[in-house]
CSV table of C-alpha atoms in Angstrom, one decimal:
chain,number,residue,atom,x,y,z
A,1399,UNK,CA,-1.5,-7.4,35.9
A,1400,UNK,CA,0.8,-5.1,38.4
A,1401,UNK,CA,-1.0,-2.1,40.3
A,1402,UNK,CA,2.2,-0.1,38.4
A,1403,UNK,CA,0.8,-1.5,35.5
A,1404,UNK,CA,-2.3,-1.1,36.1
A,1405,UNK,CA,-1.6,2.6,36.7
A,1406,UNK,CA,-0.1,3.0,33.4
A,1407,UNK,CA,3.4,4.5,35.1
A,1408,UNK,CA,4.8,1.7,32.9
A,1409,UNK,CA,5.3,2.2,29.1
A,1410,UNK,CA,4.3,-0.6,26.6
A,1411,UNK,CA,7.6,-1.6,25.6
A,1412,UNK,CA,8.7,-3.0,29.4
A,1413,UNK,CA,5.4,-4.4,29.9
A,1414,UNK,CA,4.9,-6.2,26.6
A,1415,UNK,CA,8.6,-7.3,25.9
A,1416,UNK,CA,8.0,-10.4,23.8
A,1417,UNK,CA,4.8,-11.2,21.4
A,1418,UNK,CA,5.2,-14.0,24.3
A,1419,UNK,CA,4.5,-11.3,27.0
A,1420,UNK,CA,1.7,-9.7,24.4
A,1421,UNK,CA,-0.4,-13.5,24.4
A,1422,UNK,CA,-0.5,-13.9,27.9
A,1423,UNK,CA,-1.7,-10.0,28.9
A,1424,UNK,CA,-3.9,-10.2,25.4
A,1425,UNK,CA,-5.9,-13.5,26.7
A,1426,UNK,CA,-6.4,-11.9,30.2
A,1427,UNK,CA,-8.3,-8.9,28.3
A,1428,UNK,CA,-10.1,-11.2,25.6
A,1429,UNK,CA,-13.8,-12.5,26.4
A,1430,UNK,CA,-13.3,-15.9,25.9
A,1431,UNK,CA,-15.6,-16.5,22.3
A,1432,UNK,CA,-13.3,-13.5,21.3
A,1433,UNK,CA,-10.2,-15.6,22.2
A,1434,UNK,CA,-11.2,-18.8,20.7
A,1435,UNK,CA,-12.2,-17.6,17.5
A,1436,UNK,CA,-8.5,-15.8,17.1
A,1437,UNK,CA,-6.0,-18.4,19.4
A,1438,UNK,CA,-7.8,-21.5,18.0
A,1439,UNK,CA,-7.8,-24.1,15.2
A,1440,UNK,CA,-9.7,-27.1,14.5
A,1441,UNK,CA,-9.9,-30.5,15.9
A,1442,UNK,CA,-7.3,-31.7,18.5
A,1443,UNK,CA,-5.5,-28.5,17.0
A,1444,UNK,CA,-2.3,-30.4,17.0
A,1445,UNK,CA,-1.5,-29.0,13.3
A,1446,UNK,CA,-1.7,-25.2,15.7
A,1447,UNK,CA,0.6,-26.6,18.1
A,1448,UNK,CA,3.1,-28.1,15.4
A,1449,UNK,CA,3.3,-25.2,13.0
A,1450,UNK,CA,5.6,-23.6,16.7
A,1451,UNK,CA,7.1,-26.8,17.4
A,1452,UNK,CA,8.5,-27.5,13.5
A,1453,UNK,CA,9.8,-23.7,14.1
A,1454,UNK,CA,11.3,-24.4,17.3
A,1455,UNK,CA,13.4,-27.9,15.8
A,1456,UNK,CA,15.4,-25.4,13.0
A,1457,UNK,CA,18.4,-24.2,14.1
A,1458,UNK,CA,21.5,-22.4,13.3
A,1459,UNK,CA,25.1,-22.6,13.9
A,1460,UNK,CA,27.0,-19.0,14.7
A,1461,UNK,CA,29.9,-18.1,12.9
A,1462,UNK,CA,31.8,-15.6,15.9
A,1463,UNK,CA,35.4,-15.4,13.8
A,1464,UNK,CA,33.9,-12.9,11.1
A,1465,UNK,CA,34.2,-9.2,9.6
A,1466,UNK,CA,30.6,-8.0,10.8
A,1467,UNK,CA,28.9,-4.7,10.5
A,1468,UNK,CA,26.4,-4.1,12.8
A,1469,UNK,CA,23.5,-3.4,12.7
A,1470,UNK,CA,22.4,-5.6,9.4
A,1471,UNK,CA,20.1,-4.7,6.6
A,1472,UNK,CA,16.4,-6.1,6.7
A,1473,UNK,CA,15.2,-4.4,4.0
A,1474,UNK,CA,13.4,-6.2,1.5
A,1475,UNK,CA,12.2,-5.6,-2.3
A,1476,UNK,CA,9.3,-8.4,-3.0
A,1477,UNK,CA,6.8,-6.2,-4.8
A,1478,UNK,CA,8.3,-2.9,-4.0
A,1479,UNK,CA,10.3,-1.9,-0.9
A,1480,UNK,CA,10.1,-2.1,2.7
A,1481,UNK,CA,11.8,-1.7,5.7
A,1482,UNK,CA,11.9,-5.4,6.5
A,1483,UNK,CA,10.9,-9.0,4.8
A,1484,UNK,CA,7.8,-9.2,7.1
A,1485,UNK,CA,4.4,-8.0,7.2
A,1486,UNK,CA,0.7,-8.6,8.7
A,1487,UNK,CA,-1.0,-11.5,6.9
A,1488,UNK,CA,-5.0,-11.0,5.7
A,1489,UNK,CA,-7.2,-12.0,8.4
A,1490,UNK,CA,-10.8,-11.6,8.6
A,1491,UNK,CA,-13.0,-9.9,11.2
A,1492,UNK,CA,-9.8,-8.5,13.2
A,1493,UNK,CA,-12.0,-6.0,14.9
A,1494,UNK,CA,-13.8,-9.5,17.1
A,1495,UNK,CA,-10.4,-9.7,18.4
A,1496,UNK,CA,-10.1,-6.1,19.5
A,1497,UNK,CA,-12.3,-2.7,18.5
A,1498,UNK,CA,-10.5,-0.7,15.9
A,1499,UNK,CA,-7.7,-3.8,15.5
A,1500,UNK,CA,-7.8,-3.9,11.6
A,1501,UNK,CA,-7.3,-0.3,11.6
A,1502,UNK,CA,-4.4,-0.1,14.1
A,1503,UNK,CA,-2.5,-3.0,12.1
A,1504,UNK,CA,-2.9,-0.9,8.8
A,1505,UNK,CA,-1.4,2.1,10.9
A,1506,UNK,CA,1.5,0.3,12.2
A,1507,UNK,CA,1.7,-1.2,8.4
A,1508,UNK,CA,2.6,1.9,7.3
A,1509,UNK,CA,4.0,3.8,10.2
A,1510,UNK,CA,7.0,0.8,9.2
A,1511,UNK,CA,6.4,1.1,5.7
A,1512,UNK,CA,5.4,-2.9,5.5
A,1513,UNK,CA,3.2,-4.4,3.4
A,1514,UNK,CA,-0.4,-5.0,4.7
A,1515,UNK,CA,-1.9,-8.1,3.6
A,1516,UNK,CA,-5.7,-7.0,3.7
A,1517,UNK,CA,-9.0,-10.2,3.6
A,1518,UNK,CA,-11.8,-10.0,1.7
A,1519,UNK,CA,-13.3,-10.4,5.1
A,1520,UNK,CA,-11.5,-7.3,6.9
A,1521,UNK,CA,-13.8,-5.1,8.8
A,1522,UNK,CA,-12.4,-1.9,6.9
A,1523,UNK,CA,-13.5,-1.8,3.2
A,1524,UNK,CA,-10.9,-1.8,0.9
A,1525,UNK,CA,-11.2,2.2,0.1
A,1526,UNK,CA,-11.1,2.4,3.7
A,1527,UNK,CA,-7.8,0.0,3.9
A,1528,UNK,CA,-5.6,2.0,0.7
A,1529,UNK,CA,-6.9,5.4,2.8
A,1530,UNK,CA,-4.4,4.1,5.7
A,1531,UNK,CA,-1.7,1.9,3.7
A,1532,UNK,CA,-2.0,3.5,0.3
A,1533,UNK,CA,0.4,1.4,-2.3
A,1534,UNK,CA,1.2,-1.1,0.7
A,1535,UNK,CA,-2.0,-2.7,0.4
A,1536,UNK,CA,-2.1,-6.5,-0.5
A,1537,UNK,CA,-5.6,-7.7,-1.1
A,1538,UNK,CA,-6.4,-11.4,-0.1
A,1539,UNK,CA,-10.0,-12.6,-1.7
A,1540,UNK,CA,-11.6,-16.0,-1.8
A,1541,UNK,CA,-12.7,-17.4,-5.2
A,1542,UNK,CA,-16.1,-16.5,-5.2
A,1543,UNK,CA,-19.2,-18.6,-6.9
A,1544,UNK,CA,-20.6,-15.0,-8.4
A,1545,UNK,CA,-18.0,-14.0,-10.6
A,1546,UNK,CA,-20.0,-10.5,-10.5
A,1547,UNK,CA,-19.2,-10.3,-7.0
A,1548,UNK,CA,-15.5,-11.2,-7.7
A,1549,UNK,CA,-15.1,-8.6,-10.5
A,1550,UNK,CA,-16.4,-5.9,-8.7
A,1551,UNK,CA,-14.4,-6.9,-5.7
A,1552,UNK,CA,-11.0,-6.8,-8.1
A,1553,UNK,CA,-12.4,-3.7,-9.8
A,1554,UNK,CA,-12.3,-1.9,-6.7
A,1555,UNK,CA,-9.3,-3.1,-5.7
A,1556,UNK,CA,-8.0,-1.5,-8.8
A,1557,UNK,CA,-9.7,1.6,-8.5
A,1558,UNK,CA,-7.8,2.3,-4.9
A,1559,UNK,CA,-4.0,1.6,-6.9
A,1560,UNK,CA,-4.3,-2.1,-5.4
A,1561,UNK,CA,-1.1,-4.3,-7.4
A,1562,UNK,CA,-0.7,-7.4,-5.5
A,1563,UNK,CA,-3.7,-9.8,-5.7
A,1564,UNK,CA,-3.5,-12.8,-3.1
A,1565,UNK,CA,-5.8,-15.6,-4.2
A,1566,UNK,CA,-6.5,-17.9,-1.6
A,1567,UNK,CA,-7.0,-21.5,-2.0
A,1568,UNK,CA,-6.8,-23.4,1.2
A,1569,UNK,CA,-10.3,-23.1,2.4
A,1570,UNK,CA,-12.4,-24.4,-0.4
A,1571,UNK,CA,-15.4,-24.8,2.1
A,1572,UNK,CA,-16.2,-23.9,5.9
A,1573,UNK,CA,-15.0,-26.5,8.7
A,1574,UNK,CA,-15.9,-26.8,12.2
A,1575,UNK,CA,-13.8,-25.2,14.2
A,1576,UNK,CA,-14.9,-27.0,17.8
A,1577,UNK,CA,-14.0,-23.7,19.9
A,1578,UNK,CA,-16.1,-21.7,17.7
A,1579,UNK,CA,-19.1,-24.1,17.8
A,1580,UNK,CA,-19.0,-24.9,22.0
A,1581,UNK,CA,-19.1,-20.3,22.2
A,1582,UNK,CA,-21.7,-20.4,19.7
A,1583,UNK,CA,-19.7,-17.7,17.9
A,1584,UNK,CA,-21.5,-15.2,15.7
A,1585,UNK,CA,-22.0,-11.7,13.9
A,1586,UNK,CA,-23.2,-10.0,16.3
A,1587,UNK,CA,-22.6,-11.7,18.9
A,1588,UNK,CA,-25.2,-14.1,20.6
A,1589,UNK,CA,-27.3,-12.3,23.0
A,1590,UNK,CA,-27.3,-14.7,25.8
A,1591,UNK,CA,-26.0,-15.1,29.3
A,1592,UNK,CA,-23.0,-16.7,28.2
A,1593,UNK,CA,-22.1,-14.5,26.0
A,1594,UNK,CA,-22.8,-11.5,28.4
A,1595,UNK,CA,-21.2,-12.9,31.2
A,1596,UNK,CA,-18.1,-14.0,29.3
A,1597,UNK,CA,-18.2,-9.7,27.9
A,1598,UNK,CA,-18.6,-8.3,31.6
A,1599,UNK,CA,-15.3,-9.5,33.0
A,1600,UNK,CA,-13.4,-8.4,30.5
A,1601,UNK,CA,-14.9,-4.7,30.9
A,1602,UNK,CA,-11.8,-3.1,28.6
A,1603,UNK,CA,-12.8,-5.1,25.2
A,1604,UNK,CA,-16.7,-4.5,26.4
A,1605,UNK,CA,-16.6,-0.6,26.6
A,1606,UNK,CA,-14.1,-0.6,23.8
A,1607,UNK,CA,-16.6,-2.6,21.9
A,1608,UNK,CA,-19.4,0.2,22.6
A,1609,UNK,CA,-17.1,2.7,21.4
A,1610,UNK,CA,-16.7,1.3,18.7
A,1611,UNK,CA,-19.2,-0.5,17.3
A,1612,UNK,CA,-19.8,-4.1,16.5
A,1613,UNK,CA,-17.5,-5.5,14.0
A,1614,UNK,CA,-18.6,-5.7,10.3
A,1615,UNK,CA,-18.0,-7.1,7.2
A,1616,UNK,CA,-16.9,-4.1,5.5
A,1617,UNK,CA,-15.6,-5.0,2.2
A,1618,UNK,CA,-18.2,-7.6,1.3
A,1619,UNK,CA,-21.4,-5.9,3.2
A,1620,UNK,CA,-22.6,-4.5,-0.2
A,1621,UNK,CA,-23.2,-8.0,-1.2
A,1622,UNK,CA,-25.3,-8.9,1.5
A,1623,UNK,CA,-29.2,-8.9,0.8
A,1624,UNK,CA,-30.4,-5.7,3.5
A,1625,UNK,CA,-33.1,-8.0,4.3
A,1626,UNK,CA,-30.4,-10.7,5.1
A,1627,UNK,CA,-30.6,-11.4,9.5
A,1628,UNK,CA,-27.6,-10.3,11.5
A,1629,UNK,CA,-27.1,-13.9,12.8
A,1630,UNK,CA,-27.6,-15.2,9.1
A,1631,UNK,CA,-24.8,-12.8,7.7
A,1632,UNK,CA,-21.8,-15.3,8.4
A,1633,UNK,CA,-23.5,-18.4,6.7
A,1634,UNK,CA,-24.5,-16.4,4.0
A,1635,UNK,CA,-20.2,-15.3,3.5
A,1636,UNK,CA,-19.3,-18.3,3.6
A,1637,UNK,CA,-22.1,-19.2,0.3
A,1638,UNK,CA,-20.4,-16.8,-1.9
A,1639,UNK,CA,-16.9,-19.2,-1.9
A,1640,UNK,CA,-16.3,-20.9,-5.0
A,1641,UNK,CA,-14.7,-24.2,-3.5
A,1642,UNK,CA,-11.5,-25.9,-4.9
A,1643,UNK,CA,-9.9,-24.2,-8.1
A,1644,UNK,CA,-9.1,-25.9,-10.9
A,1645,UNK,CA,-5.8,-25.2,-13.3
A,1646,UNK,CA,-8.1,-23.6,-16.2
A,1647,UNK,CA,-9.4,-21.0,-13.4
A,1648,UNK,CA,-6.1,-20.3,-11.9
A,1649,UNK,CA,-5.4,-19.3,-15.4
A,1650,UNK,CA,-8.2,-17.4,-15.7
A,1651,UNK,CA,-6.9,-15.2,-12.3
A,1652,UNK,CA,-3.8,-14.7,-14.4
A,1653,UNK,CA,-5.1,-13.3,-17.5
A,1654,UNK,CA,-7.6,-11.4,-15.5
A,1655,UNK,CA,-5.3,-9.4,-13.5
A,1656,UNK,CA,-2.3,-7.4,-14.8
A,1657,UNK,CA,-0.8,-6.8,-11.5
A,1658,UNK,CA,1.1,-9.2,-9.1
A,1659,UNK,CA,-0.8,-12.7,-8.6
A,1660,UNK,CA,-0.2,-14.4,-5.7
A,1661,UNK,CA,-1.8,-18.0,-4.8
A,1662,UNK,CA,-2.0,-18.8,-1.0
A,1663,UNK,CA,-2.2,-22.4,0.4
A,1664,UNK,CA,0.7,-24.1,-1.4
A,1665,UNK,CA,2.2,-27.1,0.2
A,1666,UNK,CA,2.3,-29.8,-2.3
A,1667,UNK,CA,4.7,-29.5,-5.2
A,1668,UNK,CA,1.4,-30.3,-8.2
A,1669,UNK,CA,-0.1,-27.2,-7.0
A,1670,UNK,CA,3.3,-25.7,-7.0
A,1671,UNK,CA,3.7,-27.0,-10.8
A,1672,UNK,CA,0.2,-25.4,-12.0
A,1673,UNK,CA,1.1,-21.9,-10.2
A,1674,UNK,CA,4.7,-22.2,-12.6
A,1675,UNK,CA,3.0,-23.3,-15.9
A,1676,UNK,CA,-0.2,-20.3,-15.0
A,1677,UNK,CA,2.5,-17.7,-14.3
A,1678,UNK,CA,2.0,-16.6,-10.7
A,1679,UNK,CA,4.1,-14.0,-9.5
A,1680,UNK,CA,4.6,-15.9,-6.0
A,1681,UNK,CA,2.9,-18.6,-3.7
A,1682,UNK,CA,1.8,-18.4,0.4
A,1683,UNK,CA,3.2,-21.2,2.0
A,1684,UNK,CA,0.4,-21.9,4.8
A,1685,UNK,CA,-1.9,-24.1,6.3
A,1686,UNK,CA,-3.9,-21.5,7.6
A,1687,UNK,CA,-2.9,-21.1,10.9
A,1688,UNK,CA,-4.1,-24.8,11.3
A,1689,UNK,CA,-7.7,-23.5,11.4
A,1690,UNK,CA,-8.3,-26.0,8.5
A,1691,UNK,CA,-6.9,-29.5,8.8
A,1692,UNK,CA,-6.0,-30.7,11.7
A,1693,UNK,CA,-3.5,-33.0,9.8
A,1694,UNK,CA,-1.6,-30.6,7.2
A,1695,UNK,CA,2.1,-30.1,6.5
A,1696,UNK,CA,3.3,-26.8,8.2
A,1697,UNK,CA,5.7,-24.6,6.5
A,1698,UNK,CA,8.6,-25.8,7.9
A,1699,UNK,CA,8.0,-29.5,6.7
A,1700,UNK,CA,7.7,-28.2,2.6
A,1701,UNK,CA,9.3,-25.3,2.6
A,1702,UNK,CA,13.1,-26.8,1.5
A,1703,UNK,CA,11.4,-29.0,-1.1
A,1704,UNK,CA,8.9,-26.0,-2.7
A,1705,UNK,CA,11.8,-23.7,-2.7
A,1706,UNK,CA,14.0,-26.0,-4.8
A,1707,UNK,CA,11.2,-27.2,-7.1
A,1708,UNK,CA,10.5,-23.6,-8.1
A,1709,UNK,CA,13.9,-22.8,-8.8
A,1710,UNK,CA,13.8,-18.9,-8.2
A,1711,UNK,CA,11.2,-18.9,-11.0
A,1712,UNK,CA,8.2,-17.3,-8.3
A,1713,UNK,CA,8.8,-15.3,-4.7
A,1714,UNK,CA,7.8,-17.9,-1.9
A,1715,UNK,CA,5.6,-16.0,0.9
A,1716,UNK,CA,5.4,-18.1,4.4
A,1717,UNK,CA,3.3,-18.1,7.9
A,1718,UNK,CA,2.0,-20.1,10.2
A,1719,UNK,CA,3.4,-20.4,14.0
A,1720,UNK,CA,5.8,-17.3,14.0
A,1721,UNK,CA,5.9,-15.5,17.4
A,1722,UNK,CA,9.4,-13.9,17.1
A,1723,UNK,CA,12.3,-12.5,15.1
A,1724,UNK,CA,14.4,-15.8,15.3
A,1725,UNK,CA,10.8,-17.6,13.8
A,1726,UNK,CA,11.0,-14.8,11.1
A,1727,UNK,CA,14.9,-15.9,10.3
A,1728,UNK,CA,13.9,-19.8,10.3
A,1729,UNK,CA,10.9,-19.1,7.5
A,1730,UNK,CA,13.7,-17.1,5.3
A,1731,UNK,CA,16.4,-19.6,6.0
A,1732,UNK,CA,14.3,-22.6,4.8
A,1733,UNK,CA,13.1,-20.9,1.8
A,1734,UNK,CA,10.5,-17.8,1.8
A,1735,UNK,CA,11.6,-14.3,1.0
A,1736,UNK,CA,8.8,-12.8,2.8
A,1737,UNK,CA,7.0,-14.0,6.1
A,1738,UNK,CA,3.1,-13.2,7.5
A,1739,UNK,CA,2.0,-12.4,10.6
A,1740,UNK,CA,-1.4,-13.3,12.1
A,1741,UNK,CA,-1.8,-14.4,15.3
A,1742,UNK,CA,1.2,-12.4,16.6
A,1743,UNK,CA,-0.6,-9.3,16.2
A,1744,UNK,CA,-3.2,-10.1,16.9
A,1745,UNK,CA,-2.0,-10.7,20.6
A,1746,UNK,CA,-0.4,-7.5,19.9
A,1747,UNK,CA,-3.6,-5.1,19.7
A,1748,UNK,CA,-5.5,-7.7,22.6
A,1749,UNK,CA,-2.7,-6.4,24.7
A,1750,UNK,CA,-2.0,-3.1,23.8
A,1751,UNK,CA,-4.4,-2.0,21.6
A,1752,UNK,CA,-3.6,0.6,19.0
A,1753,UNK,CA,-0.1,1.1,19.9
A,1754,UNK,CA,0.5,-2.6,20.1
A,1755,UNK,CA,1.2,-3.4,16.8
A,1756,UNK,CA,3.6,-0.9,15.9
A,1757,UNK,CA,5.4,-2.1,19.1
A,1758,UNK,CA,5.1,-5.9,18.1
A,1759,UNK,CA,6.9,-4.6,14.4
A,1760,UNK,CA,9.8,-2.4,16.5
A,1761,UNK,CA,10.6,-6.4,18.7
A,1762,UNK,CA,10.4,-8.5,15.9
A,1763,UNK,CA,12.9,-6.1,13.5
A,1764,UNK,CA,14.9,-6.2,16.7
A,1765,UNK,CA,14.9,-9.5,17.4
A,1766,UNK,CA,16.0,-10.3,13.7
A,1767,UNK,CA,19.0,-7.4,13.6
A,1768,UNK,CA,20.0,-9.8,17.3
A,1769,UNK,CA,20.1,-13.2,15.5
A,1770,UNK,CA,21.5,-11.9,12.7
A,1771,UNK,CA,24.5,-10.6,14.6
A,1772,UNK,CA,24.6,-13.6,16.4
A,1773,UNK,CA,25.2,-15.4,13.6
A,1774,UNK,CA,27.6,-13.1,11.8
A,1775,UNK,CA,25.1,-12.8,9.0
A,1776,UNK,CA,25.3,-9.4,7.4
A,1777,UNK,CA,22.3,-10.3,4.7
A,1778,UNK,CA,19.2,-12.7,5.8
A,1779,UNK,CA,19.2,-13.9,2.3
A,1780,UNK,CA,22.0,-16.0,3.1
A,1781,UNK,CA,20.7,-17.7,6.5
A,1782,UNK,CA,20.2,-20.8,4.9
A,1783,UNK,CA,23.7,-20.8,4.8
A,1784,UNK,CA,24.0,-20.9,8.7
A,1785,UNK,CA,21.2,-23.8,9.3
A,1786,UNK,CA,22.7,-26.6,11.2
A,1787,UNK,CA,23.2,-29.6,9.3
């Protein structure tokens, strides 16, 4: 970092130009088991890596010799409308990453009027959560193995307005994420000299941290014994998951909730077919961010194929690897009419904090309204039209 920067006498928006520029100043603030457990995946995280490089082999060919209106029209009606076809994806104890993160995405959420996808394992609750983002609010749970837990968890979400349920299905157990493991990551964190020493030099996140307080499990805390350890409390989260779901339970999910049902994890058209013959309202395209098999499909690779085999008959949600606009216009141009966002802001609030996602939102709309013109497409829903051959 600059002295000017470090003086402040430079706004966010010339420091941070790019959710590039945001991951490099974000992983200079980040103690390193803080970094890891955000920027990593699993094994020789080589599904991470390809979920950008798939993304970086589609392309497009311009068409200059056109009638074209600038600037073009992102808006977007999946499930209601917003002011672009883009949004934060759910991702669980955001507040490790950065003190206060989960809130300031939320914020930004609705500052843009976005919807928020919100996890079961968000360190807001979910009353907290609809407080902030009101009808924008997606909630993302796990199947859970107490269905008295899961109830309550969907009777709440009802209770706050919630309408779009997002079921997800790509993590029916834990993994070992190596990063994770070699930090010795926890909740709270470890009290050793590692763990201080790796807290010390990054002084902002440290006395940002004390501020704040130590991330928690908000939404599922109730369900915790109060005799339950603090070390103990992420094993014993990961217990309450339910494992793989069969068809006769993913119709159960239907006829169970009356609002929007969404399934996430969907790369394989069979999975595809029993989300058609259950009557989802939409799938997530997603490997998880490559945090769960080192050897998956990404998004790019199935997208094409899934979008075809459904036929128009569900709305096709995608992530995994997007760090721009023009990533944002490749998701919607193979196939999904809305895209998540984890990782990018993520680096956004390491960077910036609470004013870095809202920032992150204001490039990537930009960045899409500039590819878009490039192309002399008025309407992303016809990019597909303008992928090279």
């Amino acid at each position: 970092m600059s002295l000017l920067d470090f003086l402040g006498r430079r706004p966010a928006h010339i420091r941070f130009p790019s959710i590039a520029a945001m991951e490099r100043a974000g992983r200079r603030r980040l103690p390193k088991f803080a970094w890891d457990f955000m920027a990593g995946g699993i094994g020789r995280e080589v599904g991470k890596a390809r979920n950008l490089s798939d993304l970086d082999t589609v392309t497009f060919t311009p068409r200059y010799v056109v009638d074209y209106d600038y600037p073009a029209d992102l808006s977007s009606t999946l499930f209601g409308k917003w002011s672009a076809p883009f949004g934060p994806g759910p991702v669980g104890l955001q507040d490790l990453v950065w003190p206060g993160a989960q809130a300031h995405v939320l914020r930004a959420a609705a500052d843009h009027n976005l919807p928020a996808g919100f996890s079961v394992y968000a360190t807001a609750s979910i009353e907290e959560a609809a407080g902030i983002v009101g009808p924008n609010l997606w909630f993302q749970q796990y199947p859970m193995a107490e269905t008295d837990i899961e109830q309550d968890l969907l009777g709440r979400y009802r209770s706050v307005g919630g309408d779009v349920l997002i079921v997800t299905m790509d993590v029916p157990h834990g993994t070992r994420r190596e990063r994770d493991i070699g930090n010795g990551l926890s909740i709270p964190p470890r009290q050793d000299l590692l763990t201080y020493w790796q807290a010390a030099i990054r002084p902002s996140w440290s006395v940002a941290t004390l501020r704040n307080g130590m991330p928690r499990f908000k939404t599922v805390e109730r369900y915790i014994p109060p005799d339950t350890p603090p070390q103990s409390s992420m094993q014993l989260l990961g217990s309450l998951a339910a494992g793989h779901v069969g068809p006769e339970r993913l119709r159960q999910y239907r006829d169970q909730w009356n609002g929007k049902l969404v399934i996430k994890g969907v790369l394989h058209q069979e999975d595809l077919k029993h989300c058609l013959d259950a009557g989802v309202d939409g799938i997530v395209v997603s490997n998880h961010g490559g945090r769960q098999l080192d050897g998956a499909v990404t998004a790019p690779e199935v997208l094409p194929s899934l979008r075809q085999y459904a036929g128009g008959k569900l709305s096709i949600i995608a992530d995994g690897g997007v760090r721009s606009g023009l990533d944002i216009a490749r998701m919607l141009a193979l196939g999904a009419d809305h895209v998540f966002l984890g990782r990018a802001l993520a680096f956004a609030v390491a960077a910036a904090g609470a004013e870095g996602p809202a920032l992150a939102m204001d490039i990537l709309k930009q960045e899409m309204v500039d590819v878009l013109s490039q192309l002399g497409c008025q309407d992303y829903r016809d990019l597909t039209k303008y992928l090279t051959d």
